[in-house]
Backbone as numpy.savetxt, mean C-alpha at the origin, in Angstrom:
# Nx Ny Nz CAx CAy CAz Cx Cy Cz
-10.69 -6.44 -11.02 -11.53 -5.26 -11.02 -10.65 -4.03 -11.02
-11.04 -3.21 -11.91 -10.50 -1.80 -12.07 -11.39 -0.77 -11.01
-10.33 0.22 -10.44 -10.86 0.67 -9.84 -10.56 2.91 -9.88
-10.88 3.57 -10.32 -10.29 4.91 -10.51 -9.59 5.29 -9.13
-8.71 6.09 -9.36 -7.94 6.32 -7.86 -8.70 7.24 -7.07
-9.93 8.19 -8.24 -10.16 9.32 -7.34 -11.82 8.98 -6.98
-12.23 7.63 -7.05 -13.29 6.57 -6.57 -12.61 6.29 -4.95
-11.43 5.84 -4.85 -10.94 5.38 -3.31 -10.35 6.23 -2.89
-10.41 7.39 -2.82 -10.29 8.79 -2.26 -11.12 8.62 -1.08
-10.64 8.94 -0.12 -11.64 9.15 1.30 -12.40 8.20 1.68
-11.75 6.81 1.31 -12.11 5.69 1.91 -11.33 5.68 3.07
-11.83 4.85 4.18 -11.42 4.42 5.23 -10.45 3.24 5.11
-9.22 3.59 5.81 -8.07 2.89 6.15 -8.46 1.84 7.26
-8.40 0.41 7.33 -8.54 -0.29 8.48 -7.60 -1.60 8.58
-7.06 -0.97 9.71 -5.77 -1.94 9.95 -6.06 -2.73 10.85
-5.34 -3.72 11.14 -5.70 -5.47 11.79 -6.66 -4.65 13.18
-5.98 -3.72 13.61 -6.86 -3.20 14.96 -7.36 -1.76 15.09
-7.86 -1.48 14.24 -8.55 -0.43 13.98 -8.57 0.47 12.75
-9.12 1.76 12.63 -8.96 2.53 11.59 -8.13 3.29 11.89
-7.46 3.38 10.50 -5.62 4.91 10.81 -6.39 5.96 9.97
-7.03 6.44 9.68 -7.61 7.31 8.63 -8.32 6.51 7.66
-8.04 7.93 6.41 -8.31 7.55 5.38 -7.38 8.43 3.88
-8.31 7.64 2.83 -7.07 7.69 1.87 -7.07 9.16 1.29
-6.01 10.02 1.18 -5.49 11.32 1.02 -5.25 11.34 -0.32
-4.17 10.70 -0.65 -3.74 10.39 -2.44 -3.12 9.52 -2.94
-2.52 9.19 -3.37 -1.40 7.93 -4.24 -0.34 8.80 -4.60
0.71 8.08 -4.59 2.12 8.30 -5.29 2.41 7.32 -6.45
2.55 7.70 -7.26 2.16 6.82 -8.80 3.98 6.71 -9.04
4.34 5.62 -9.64 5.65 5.39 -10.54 5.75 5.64 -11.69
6.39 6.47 -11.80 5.99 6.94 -13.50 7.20 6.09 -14.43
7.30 4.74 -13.84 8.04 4.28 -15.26 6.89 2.95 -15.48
6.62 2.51 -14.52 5.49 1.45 -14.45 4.18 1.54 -14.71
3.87 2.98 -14.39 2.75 3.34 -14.40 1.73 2.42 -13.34
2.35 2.75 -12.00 1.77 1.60 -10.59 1.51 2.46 -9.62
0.59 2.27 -8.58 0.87 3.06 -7.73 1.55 2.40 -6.54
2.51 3.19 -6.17 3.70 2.76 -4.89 3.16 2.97 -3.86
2.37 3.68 -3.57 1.83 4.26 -1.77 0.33 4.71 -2.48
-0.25 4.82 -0.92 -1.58 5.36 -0.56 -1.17 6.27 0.40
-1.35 7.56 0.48 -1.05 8.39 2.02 -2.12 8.58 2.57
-2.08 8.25 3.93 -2.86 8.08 4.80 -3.62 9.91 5.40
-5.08 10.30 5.53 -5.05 11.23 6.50 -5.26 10.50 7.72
-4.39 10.68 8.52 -4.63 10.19 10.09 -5.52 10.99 10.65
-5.94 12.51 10.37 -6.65 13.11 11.54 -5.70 13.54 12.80
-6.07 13.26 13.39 -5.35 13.87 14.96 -4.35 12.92 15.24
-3.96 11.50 14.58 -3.49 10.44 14.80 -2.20 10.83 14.09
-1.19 10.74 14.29 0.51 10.76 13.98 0.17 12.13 13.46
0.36 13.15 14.11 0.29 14.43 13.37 1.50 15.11 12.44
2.38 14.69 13.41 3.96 14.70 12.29 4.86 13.74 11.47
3.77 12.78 11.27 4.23 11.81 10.24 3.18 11.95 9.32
4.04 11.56 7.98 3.21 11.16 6.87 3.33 9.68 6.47
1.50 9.39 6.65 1.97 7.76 6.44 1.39 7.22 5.53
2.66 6.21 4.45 2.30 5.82 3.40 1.98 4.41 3.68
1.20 3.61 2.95 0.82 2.42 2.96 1.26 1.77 1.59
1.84 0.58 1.03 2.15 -0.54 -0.17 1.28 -0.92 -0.47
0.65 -1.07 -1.48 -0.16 -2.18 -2.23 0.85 -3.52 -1.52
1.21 -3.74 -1.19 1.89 -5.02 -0.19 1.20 -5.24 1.03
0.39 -4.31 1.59 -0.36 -4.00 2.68 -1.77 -4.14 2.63
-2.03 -3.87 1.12 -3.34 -4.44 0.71 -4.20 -6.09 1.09
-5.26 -5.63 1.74 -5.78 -7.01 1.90 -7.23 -7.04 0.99
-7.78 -5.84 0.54 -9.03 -5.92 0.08 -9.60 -4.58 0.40
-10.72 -4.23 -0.81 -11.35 -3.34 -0.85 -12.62 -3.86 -0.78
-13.44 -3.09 0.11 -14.55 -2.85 0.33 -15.83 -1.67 0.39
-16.43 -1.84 -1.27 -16.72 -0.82 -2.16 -18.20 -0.89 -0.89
-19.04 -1.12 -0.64 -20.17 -1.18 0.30 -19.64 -0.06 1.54
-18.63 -0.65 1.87 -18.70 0.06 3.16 -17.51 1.17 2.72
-17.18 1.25 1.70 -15.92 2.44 1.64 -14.64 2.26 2.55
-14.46 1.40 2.63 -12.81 1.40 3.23 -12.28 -0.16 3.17
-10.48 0.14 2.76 -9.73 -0.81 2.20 -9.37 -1.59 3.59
-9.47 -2.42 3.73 -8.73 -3.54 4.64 -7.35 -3.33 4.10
-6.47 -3.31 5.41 -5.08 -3.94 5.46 -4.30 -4.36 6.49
-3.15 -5.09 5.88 -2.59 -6.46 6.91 -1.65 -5.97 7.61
-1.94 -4.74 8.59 -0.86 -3.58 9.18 -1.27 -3.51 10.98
-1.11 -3.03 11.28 -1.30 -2.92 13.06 -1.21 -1.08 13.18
-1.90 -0.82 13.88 -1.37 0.37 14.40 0.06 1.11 15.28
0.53 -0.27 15.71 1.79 0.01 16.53 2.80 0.00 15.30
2.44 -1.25 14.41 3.61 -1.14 13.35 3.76 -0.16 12.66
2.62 0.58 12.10 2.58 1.92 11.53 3.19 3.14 12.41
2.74 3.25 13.73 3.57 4.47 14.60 5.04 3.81 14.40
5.73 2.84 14.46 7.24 2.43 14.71 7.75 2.29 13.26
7.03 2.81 12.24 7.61 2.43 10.54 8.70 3.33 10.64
8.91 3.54 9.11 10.23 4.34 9.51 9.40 6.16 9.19
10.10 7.13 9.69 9.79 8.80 9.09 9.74 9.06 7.93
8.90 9.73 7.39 8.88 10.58 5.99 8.68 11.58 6.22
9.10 12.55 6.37 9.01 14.40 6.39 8.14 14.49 5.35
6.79 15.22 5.76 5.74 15.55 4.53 5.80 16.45 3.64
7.33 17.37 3.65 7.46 18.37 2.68 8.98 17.53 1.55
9.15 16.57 2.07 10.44 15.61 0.95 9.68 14.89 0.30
10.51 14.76 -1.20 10.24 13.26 -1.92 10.34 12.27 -1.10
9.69 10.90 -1.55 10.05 9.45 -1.68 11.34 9.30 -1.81
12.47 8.75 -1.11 14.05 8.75 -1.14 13.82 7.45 -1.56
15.38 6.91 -2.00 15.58 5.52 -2.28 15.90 4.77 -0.78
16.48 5.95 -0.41 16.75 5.71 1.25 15.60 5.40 1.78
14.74 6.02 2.06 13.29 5.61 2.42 12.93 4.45 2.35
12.50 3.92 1.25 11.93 3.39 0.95 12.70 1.92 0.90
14.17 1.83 1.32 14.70 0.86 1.58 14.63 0.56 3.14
14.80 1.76 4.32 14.32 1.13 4.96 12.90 0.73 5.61
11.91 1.72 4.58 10.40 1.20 4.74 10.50 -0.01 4.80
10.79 -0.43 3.35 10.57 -2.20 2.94 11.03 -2.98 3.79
12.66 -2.65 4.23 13.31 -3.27 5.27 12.32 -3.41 6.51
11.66 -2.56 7.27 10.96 -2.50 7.90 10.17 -3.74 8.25
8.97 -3.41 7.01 8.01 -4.42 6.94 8.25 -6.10 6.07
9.75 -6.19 6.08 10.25 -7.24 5.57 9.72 -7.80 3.98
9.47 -6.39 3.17 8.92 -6.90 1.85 9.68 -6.64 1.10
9.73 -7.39 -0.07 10.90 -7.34 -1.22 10.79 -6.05 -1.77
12.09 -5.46 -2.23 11.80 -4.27 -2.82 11.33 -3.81 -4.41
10.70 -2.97 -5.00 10.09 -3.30 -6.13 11.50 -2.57 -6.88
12.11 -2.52 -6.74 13.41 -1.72 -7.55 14.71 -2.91 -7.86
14.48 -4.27 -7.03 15.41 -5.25 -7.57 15.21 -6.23 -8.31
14.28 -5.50 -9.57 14.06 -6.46 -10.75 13.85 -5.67 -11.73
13.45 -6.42 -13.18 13.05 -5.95 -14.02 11.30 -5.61 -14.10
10.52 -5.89 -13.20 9.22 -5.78 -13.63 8.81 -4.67 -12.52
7.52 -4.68 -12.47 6.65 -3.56 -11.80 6.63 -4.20 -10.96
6.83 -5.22 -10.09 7.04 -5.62 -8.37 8.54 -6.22 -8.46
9.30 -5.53 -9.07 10.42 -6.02 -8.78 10.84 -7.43 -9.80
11.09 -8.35 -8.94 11.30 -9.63 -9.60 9.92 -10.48 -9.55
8.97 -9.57 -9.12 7.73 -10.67 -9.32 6.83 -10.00 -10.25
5.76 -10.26 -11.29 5.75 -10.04 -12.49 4.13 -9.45 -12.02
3.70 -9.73 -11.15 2.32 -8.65 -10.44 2.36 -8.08 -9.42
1.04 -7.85 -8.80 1.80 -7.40 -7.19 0.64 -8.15 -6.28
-0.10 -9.18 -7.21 -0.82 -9.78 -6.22 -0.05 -10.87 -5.47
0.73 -10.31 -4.27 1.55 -10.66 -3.53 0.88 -10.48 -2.15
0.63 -11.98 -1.26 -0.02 -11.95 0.12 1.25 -11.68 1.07
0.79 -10.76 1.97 2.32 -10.60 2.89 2.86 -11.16 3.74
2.39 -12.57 3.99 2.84 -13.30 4.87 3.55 -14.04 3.55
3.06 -14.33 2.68 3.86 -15.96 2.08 4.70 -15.52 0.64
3.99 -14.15 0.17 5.29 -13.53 -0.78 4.55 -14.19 -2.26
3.60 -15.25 -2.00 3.33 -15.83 -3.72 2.48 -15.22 -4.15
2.55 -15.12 -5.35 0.94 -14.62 -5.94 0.07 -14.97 -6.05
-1.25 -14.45 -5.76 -2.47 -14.95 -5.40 -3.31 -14.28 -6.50
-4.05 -15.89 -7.26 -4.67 -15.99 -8.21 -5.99 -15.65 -8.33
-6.56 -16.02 -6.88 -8.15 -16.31 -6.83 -8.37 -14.96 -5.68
-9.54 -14.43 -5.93 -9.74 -13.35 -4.85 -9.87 -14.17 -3.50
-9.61 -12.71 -2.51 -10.07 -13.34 -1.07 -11.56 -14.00 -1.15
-11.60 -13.94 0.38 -13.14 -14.83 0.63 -14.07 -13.28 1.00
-13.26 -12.45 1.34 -13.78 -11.36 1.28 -13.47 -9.87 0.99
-14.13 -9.41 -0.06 -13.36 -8.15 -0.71 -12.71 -8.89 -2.17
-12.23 -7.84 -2.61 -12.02 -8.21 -3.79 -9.76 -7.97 -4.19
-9.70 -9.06 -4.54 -7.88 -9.24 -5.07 -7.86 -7.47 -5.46
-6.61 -6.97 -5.14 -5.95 -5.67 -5.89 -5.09 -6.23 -6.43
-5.00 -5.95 -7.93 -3.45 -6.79 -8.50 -3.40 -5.79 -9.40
-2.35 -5.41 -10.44 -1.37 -4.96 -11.28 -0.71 -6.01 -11.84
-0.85 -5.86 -13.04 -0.28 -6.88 -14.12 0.71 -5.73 -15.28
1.44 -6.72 -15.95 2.19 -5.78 -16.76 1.47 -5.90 -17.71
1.22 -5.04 -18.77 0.62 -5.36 -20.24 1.73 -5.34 -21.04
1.21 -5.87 -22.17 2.23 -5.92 -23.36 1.41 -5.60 -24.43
């Protein structure tokens, strides 16, 4: 399922134990044409962080109720690493984001997830997942040709 970015605009963020906000904007890759992050509005919640979320973090969208499930915690999100909300995306960053949350990085391959050729990637087991969840619907990115 296709979905417009400015459709999941101001959906609700909900992580394993609660809601962190909701969705602010995307940071798009402009060689892939993917989006790398979702930034979070927290509201009153991390006021001096800006927090980005992976399509790696993705567990499902839920068009009924307006907000994306994901496979994140609230403690893990306060302890991620800093992004100053007036800097780019660093390579630095974003190495030790990934490092962080122990996910492969999408910059050590040739494709749009790196060395894996979609990004329907579950974050516990790293394989790609063919069949949607049992609830909500698969987010994936494929390469076209």
């Amino acid at each position: 399922m296709l979905c417009k970015t400015k459709t999941l605009k101001g959906y609700r963020l909900e992580s394993r134990d609660g809601e962190i906000g909701k969705v602010k904007e995307f940071y798009f890759d402009d060689r892939h044409w993917t989006i790398r992050y979702l930034v979070a509005d927290t509201g009153d919640w991390l006021l001096d962080k800006q927090v980005l979320v992976s399509p790696y973090a993705l567990i499902a969208v839920h068009e009924a109720d307006r907000h994306i499930a994901i496979d994140l915690t609230k403690k893990q999100i306060e302890d991620s690493p800093s992004l100053d909300s007036h800097k780019p995306v660093s390579r630095q960053f974003e190495e030790a984001y990934y490092g962080y949350y122990q996910w492969p990085g999408y910059w050590d391959g040739p494709y749009m997830w790196g060395l894996i050729r979609t990004s329907c990637v579950t974050p516990k087991s790293r394989k790609i997942r063919r069949k949607p969840r049992k609830h909500g619907i698969t987010i994936c990115a494929a390469r076209m040709r």
